Coordinates of C-alpha atoms in Angstrom, one line a residue:
X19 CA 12.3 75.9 -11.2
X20 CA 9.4 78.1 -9.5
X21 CA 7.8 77.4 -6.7
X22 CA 4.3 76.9 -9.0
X23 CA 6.5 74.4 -11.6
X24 CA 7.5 72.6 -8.1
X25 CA 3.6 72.7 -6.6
X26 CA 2.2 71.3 -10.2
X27 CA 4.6 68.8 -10.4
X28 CA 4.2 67.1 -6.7
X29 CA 0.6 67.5 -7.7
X30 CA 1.0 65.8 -10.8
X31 CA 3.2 63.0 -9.3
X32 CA 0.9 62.0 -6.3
X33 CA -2.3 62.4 -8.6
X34 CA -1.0 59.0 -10.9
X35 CA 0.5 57.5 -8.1
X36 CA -2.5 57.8 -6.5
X37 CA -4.7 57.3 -9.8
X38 CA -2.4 53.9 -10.5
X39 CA -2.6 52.0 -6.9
X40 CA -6.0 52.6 -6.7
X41 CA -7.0 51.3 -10.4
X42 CA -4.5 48.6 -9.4
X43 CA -6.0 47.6 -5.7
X44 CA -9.4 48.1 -7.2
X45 CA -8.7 45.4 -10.4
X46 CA -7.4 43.4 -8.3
X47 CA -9.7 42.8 -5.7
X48 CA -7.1 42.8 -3.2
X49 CA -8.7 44.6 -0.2
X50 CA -12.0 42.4 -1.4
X51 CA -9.8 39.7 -0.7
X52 CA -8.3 41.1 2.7
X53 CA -12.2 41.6 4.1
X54 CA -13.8 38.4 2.7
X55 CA -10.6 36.6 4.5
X56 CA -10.9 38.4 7.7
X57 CA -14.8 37.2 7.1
X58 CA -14.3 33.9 7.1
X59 CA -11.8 33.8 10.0
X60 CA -14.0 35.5 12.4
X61 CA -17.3 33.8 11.3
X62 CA -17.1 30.4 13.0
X63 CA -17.9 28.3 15.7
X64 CA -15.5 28.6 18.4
X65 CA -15.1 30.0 21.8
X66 CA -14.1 33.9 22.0
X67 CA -15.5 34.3 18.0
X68 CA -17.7 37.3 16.9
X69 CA -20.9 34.6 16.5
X70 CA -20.5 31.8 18.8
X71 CA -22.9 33.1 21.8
X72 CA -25.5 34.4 19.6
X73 CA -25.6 30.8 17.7
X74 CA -25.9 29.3 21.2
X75 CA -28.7 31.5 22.5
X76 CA -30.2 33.6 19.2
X77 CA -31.5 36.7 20.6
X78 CA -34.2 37.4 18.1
X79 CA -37.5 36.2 19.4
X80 CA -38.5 33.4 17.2
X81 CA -42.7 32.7 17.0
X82 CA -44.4 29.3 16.0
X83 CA -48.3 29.5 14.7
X84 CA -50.7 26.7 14.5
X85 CA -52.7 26.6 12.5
X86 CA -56.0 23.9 12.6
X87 CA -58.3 22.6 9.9
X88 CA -61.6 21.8 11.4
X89 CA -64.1 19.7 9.3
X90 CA -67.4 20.8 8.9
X91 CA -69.2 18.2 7.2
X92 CA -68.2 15.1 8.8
X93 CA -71.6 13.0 8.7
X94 CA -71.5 14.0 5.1
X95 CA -68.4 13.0 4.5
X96 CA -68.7 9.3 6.1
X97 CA -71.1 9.2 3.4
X98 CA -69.7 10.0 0.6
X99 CA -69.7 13.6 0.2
X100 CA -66.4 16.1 -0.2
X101 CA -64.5 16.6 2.7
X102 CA -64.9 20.3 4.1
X103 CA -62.8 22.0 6.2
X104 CA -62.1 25.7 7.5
X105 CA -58.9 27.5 8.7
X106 CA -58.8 27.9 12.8
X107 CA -55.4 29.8 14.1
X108 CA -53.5 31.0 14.4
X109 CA -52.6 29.9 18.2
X110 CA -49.2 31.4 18.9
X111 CA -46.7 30.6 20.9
X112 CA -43.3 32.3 22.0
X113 CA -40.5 29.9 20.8
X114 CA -37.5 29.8 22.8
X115 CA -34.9 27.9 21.5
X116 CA -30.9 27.4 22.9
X117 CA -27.7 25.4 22.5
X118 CA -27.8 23.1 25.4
X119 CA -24.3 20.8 26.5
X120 CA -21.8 23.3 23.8
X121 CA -18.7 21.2 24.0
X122 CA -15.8 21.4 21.3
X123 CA -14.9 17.9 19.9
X124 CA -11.9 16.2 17.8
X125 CA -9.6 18.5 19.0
X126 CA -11.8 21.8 18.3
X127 CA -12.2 21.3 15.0
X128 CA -16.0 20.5 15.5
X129 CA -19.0 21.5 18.3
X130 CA -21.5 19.4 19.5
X131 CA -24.7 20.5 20.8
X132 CA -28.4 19.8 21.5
X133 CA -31.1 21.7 20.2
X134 CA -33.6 22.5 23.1
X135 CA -36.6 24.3 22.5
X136 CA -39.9 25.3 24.8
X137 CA -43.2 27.2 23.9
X138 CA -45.4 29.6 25.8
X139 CA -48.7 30.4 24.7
X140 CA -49.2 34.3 24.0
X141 CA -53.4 35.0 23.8
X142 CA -52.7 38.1 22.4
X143 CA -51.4 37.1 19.5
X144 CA -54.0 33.8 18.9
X145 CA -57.5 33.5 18.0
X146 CA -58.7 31.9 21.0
X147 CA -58.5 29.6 23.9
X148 CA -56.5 26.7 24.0
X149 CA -57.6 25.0 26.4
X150 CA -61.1 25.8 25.2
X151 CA -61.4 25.3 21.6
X152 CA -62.2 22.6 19.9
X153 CA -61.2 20.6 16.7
X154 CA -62.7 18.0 14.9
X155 CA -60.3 16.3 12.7
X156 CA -58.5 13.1 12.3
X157 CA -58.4 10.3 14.7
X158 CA -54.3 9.7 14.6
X159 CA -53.9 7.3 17.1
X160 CA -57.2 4.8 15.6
X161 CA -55.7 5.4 11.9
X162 CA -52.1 4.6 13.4
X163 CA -53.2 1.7 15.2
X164 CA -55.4 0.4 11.9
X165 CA -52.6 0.3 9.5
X166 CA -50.2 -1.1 11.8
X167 CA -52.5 -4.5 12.1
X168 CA -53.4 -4.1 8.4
X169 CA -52.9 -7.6 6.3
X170 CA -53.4 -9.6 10.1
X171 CA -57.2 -11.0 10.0
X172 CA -56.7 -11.9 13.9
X173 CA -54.9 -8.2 15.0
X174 CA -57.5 -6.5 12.6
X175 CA -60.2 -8.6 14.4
X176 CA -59.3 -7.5 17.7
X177 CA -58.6 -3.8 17.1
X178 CA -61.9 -3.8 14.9
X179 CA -64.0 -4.9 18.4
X180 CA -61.7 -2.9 20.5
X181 CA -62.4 0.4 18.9
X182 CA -66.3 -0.6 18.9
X183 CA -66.2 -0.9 22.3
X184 CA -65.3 1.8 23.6
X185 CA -66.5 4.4 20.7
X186 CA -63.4 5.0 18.9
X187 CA -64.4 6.5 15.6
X188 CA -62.4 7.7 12.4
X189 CA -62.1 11.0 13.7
X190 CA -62.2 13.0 16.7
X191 CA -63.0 16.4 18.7
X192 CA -60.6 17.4 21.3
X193 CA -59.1 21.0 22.5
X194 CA -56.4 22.5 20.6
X195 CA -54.4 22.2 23.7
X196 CA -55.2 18.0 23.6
X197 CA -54.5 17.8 19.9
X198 CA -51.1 20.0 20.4
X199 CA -49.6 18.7 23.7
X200 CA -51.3 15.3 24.1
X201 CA -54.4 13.8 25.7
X202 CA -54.8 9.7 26.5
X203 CA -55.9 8.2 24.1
X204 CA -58.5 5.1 25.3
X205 CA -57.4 3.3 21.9
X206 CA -53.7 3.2 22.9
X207 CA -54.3 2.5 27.0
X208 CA -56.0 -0.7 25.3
X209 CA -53.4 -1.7 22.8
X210 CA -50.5 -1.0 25.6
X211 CA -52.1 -3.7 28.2
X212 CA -50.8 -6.1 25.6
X213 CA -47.9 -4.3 24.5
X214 CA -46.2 -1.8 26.9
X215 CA -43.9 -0.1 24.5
X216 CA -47.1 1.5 22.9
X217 CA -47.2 5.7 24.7
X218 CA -50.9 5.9 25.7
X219 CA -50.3 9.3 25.2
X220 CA -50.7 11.5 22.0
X221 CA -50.1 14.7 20.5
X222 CA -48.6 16.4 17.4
X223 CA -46.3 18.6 19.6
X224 CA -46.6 16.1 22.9
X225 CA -42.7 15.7 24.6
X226 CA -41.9 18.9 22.5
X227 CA -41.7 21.6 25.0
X228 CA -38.3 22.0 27.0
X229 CA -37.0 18.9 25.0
X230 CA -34.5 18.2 21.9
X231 CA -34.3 16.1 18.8
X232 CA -30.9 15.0 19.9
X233 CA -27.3 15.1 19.6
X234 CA -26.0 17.4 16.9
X235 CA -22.2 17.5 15.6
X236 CA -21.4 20.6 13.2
X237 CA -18.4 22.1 11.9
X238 CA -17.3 25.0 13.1
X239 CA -15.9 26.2 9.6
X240 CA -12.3 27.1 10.5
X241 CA -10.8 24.5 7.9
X242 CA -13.6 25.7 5.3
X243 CA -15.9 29.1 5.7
X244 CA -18.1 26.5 3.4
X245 CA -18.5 24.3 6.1
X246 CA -19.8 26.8 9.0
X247 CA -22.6 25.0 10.7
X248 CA -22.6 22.0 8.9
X249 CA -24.4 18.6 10.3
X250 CA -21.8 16.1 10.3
X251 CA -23.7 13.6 12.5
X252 CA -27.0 13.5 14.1
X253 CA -27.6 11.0 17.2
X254 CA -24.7 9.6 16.1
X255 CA -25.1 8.8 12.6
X256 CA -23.5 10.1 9.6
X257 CA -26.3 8.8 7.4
X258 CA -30.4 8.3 7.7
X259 CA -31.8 4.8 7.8
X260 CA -35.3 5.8 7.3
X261 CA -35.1 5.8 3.0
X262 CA -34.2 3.4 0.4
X263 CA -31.2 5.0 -1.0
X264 CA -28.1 6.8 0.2
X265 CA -28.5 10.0 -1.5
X266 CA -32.0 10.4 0.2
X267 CA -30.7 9.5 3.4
X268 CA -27.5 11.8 3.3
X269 CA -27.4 14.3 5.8
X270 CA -26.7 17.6 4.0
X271 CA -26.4 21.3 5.1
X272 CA -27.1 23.0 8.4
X273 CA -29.7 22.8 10.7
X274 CA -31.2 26.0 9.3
X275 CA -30.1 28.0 12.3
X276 CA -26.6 29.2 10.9
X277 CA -25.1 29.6 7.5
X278 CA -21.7 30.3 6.0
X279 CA -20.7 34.0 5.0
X280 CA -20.3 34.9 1.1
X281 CA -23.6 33.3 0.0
X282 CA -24.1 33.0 -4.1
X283 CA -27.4 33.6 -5.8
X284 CA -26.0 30.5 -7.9
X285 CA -25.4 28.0 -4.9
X286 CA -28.3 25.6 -3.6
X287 CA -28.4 26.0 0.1
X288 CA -29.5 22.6 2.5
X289 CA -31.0 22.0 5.4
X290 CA -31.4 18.7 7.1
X291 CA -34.8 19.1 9.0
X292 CA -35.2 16.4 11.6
X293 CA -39.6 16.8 11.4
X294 CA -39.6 16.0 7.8
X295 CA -36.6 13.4 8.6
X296 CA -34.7 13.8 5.3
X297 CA -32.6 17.0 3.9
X298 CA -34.2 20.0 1.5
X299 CA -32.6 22.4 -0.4
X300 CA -33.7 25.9 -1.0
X301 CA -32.2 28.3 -4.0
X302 CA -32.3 31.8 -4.7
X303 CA -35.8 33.6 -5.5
X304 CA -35.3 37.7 -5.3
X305 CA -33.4 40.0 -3.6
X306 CA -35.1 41.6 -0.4
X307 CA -34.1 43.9 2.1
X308 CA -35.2 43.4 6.1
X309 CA -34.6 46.7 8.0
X310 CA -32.1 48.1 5.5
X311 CA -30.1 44.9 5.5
X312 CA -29.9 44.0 1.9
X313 CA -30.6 40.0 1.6
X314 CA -31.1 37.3 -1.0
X315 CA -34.2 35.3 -0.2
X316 CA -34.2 31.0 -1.2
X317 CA -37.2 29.1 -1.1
X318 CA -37.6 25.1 -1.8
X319 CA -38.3 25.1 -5.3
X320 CA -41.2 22.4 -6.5
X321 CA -38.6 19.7 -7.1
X322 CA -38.0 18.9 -3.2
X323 CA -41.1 17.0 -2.7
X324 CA -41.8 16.1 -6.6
X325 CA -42.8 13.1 -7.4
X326 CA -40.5 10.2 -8.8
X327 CA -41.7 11.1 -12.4
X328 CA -40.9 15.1 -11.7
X329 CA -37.2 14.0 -10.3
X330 CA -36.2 11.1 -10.4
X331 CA -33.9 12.0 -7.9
X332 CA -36.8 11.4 -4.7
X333 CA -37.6 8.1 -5.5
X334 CA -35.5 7.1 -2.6
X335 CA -38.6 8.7 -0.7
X336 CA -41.1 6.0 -1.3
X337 CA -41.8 3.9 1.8
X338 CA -42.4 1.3 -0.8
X339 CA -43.3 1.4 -5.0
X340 CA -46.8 0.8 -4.2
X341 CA -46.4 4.2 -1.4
X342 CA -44.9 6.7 -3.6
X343 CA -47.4 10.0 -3.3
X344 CA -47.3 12.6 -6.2
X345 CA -45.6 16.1 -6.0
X346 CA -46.0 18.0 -3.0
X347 CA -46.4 15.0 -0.3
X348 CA -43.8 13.3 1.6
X349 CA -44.7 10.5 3.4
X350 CA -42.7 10.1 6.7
X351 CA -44.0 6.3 8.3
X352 CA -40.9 5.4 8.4
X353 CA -39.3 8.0 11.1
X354 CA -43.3 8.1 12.7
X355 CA -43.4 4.5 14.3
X356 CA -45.7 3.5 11.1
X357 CA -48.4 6.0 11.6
X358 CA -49.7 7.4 8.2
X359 CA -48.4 10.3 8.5
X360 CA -47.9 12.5 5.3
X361 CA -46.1 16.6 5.1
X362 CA -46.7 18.7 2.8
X363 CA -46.8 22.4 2.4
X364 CA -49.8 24.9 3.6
X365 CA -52.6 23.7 1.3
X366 CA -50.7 21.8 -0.3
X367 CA -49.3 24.8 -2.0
X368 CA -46.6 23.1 -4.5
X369 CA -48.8 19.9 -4.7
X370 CA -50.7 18.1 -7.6
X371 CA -53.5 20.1 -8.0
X372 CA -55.8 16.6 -7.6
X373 CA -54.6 17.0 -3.8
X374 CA -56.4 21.0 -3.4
X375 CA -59.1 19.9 -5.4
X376 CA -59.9 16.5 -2.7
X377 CA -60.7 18.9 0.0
X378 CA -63.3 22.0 -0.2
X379 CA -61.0 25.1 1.8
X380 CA -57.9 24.6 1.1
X381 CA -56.6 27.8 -1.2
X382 CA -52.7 27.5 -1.8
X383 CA -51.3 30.6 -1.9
X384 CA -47.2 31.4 -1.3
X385 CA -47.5 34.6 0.3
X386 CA -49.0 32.6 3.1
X387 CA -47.7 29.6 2.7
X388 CA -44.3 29.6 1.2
X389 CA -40.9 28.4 3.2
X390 CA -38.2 31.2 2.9
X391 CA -35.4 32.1 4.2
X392 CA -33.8 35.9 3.9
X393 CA -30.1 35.9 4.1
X394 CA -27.5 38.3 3.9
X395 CA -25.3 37.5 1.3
X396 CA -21.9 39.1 3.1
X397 CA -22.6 37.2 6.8
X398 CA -24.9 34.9 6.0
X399 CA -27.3 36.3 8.8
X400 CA -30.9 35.0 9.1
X401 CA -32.7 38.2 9.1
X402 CA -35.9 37.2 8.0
X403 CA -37.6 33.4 8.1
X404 CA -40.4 31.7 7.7
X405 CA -40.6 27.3 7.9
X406 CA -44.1 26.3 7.0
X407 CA -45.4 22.8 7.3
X408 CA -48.7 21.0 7.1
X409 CA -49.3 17.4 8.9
X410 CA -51.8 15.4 6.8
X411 CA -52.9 11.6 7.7
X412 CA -53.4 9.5 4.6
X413 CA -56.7 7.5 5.3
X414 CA -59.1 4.9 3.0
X415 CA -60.2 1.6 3.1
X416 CA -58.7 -0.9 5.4
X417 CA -59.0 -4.6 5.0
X418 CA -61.0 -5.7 8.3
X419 CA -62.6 -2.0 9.4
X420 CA -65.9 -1.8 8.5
X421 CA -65.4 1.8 9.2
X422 CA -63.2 2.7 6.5
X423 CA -65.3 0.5 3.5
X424 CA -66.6 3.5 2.2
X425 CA -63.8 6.2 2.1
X426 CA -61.5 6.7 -0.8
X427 CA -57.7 6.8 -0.1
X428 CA -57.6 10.6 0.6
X429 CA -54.5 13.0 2.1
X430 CA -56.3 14.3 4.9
X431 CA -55.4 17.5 6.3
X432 CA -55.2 18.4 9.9
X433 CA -53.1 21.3 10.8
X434 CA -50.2 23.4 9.7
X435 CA -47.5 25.5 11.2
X436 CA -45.6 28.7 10.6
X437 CA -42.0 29.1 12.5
X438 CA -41.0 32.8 11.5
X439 CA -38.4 35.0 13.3
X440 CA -37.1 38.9 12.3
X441 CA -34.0 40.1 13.5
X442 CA -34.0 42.0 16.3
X443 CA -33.4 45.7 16.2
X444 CA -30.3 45.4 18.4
X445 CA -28.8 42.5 16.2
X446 CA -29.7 44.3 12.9
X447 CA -27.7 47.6 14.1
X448 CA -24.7 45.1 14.7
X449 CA -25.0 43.6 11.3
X450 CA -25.2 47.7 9.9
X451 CA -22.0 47.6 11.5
X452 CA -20.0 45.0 10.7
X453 CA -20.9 45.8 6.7
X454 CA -20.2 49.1 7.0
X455 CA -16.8 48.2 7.4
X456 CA -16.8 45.8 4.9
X457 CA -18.2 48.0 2.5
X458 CA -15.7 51.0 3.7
X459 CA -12.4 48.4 3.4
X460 CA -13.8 46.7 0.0
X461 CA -13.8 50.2 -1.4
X462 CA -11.1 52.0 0.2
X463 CA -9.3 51.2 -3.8
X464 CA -12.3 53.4 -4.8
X465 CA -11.4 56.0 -2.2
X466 CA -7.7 56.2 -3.4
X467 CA -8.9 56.6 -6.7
X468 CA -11.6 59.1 -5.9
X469 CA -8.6 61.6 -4.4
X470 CA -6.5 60.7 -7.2
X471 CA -9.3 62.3 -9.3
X472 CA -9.5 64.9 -7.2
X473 CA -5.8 65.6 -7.3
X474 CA -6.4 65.3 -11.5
X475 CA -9.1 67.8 -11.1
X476 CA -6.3 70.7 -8.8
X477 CA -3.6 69.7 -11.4
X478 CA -6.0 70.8 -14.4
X479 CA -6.7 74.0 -12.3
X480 CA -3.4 74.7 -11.7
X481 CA -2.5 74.0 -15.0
X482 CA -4.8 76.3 -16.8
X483 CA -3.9 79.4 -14.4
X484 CA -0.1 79.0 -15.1
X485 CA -1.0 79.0 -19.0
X486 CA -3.7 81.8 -18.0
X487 CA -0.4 84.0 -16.3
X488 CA 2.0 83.1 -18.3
X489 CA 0.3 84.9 -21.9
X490 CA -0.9 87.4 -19.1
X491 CA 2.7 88.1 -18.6
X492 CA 3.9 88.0 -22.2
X493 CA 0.9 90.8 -23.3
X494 CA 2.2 93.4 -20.6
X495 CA 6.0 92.7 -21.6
X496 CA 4.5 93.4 -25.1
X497 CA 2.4 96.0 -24.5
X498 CA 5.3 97.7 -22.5
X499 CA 7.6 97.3 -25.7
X500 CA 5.1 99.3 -27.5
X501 CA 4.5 102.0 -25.5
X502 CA 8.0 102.1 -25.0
X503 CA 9.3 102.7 -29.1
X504 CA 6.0 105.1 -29.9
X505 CA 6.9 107.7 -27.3
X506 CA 10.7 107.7 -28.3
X507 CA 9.6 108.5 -31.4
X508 CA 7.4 111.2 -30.9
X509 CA 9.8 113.2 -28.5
X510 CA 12.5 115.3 -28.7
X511 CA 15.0 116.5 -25.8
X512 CA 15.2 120.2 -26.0
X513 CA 17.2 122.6 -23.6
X514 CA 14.6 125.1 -21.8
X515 CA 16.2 128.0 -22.8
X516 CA 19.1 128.7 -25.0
X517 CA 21.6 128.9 -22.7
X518 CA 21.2 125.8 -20.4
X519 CA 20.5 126.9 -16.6
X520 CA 22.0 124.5 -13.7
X521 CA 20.7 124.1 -10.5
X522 CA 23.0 123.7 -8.1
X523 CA 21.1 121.1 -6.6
X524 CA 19.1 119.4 -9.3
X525 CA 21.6 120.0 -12.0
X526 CA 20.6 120.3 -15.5
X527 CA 16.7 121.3 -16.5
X528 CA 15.9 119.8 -19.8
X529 CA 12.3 120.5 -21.5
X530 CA 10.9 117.6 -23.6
X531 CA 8.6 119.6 -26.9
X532 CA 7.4 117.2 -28.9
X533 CA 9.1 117.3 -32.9
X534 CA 8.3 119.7 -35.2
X535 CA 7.6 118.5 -38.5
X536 CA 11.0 119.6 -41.0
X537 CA 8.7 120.2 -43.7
X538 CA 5.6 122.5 -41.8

């Protein structure tokens, strides 16, 4: 054998080795496998792991909006007319949030944390001043107050003369900085002289800054990737008490701050969202991509806050039969000490369109008020969000308050919020990383198979110059032949002269005349 046979033949061997492992590791998955395993090992909740220290303090900064709806036309409204309001915000705020008291329980196979969170005002990105402008909307505390007394004649009595005394009306104008972080409220110093539980203080954010919702237990998602960040309890308790049935007061999900790796487009992913007091679900909506990080975005699709006759399912949400609200309103009394409080989405974007058309200025619209979250499918990294929620009173005639005799029951609108964070440029390039290698060792099959083809490619070559040297060798031999028989035919061996000369020294010379023809 040549030394070209032996150079095809080690080529041709290593190309289908190399051409049959890699069509084999590539079928089956198996350095998929290998990564998505290593995936879930490293991805969880533990001391020393490649995520536990940004789930305690995210680095990405992490903004919360306000956003207020002022009415315009309030006199007119007392009357009768429409309710009118216009859009004031947003007033931003810096969000920081953190874990606070990290401590592994039941033998490190779960964390327990609090959830503390403080806000500083940023004027550059707001509309204005605090501290300086003002709102008019709602009166919470006088509406609060009014249906907690509603069906006593004597407690409706005395709030009724209360409120007339000293000029508490069915709405209000205070600061955005009194309506956000609390202002006393003359209503409640009144009502607390006879009962002292009652906070004489109010606000929709007021003991929200530097504070936390409580006591969370997750699972850190070492016995199931599944389970990485998963609520098991909340202040204690494995279930809700705030609802009528157990499916609406199951505690489902994550807190919305950390999901498990090797999200599906198919899979419904929950959150359990202490404002709202219940558990959502989001599912997929679109692939997007956030600074080159490809991700799948999910979005709560109409059914979470549908009404009973939408899904069945959320009839565990009414407060009572006669309280069930239509699609798009949830109506949290029960986890609000009794206030009327009712959430919904931005202008009531989802809602009944009766709900829109009730107040002049509002103008649903998702790009501006959609909930979404943007995750990467490999890590389950938030790299974009945005968690948008409107507070709404529910107000109308009360038995016992003049006031109210002329209003019709109406979802009142007073101010929404936007929470949105992007990932940081730092965290992104770590993310870039990490699938990088995933995407190198999930196609490393690929690789083998791409020098196998390569090999398949230098064995063809090779191939086709041995076929190309090998006739090149056979038409010389036979040209060489028949060169060879034409001149021995042609010539004869003749002695130069008749009597042969010798040289002493080069013997014998011969002349070579070509043959005569016998018959010329």
């Amino acid at each position: 054998m040549t030394r070209r046979s032996c150079a095809i033949y080690a080529v041709g061997v290593t190309c289908a080795t190399l051409l049959i492992v890699g069509i084999g590791l590539f079928v089956g998955q198996v350095f998929v496998t290998l990564m998505h395993n290593r995936l879930k090992k490293e991805l969880v909740l533990v001391e020393g792991s490649r995520v536990f220290e940004s789930w305690k303090r995210p680095p990405p900064p992490v903004y919360m909006e306000f956003f207020f709806l002022n009415v315009t036309n309030l006199n007119e409204f007392l009357q009768g007319a429409k309710p009118e309001v216009n859009q004031v915000g947003p007033y931003t705020y810096r969000e920081y949030r953190y874990k606070d008291n990290v401590s592994m329980v039941e033998n490190g196979k779960k964390v327990s944390a609090y959830n503390t969170k403080s806000f500083v005002f940023l004027r550059e990105k707001s509309v204005g001043d605090p501290a300086v402008d003002n709102i008019t909307t709602v009166n919470i505390p006088a509406w609060a107050v009014m249906n907690k007394v509603k069906g006593s004649f004597w407690k409706s009595t005395m709030v009724s003369i209360m409120m007339n005394n000293i000029g508490s009306g069915l709405f209000t104008t205070r600061t955005v900085d009194e309506l956000l972080w609390g202002y006393e409220d003359p209503l409640l110093v009144q009502v607390s002289s006879s009962n002292p539980e009652v906070e004489t203080i109010f606000g929709l954010m007021y003991k929200k800054n530097g504070s936390n919702d409580g006591e969370f237990i997750y699972h850190t998602g070492e016995q199931n990737y599944m389970d990485y960040g998963r609520v098991e309890t909340w202040k204690g308790q494995r279930q809700l008490t705030f609802w009528n049935t157990n499916q609406s007061n199951s505690i489902n999900g994550s807190d919305g701050s950390a999901f498990h790796p090797l999200l599906n487009k198919n899979e419904r992913i929950y959150i359990f969202t202490p404002d709202l007091c219940r558990s959502i679900y989001m599912e997929f909506e679109k692939d997007v991509e956030v600074k080159g990080i490809p991700a799948y975005r999910f979005t709560p699709p109409r059914s979470v806050l549908a009404s009973k006759e939408e899904n069945p399912a959320n009839e565990g949400f009414c407060v009572t039969p006669q309280e069930c609200l239509g699609t798009g309103l949830l109506k949290v009394s029960p986890c609000r000490k009794g206030a009327p409080v009712v959430a919904s989405f931005p202008h009531f974007y989802l809602g009944d369109p009766k709900y829109v058309a009730a107040i002049k200025g509002m103008s649903p619209q998702g790009q501006h008020h959609q909930t979404y979250l943007d995750l990467n499918p490999t890590t389950g990294v938030i790299v974009r969000a945005n968690k948008r929620a409107q507070i709404n009173i529910l107000i109308g005639r009360i038995n016992g308050f003049a006031k109210t005799r002329g209003l019709n029951e109406t979802v009142f609108p007073v101010m929404f919020l936007n929470e949105s964070v992007v990932i940081d440029d730092a965290s992104a390039a770590r993310v870039h990383k990490l699938l990088l290698i995933v995407t190198l060792v999930s196609n490393f099959p690929l690789i083998i198979v791409g020098l196998g083809g390569i090999l398949l490619l230098v064995l063809i070559i090779l191939l086709v110059r041995a076929r190309k040297q090998k006739n090149e060798v056979k038409r010389i031999a036979f040209s060489k032949a028949l060169y060879a028989t034409t001149a021995e035919d042609d010539t004869s061996y003749s002695p130069v002269n008749d009597k042969e000369k010798e040289d002493p020294q080069n013997g014998t010379y011969i002349g070579l005349t070509p043959k005569s023809d016998p018959q010329a």
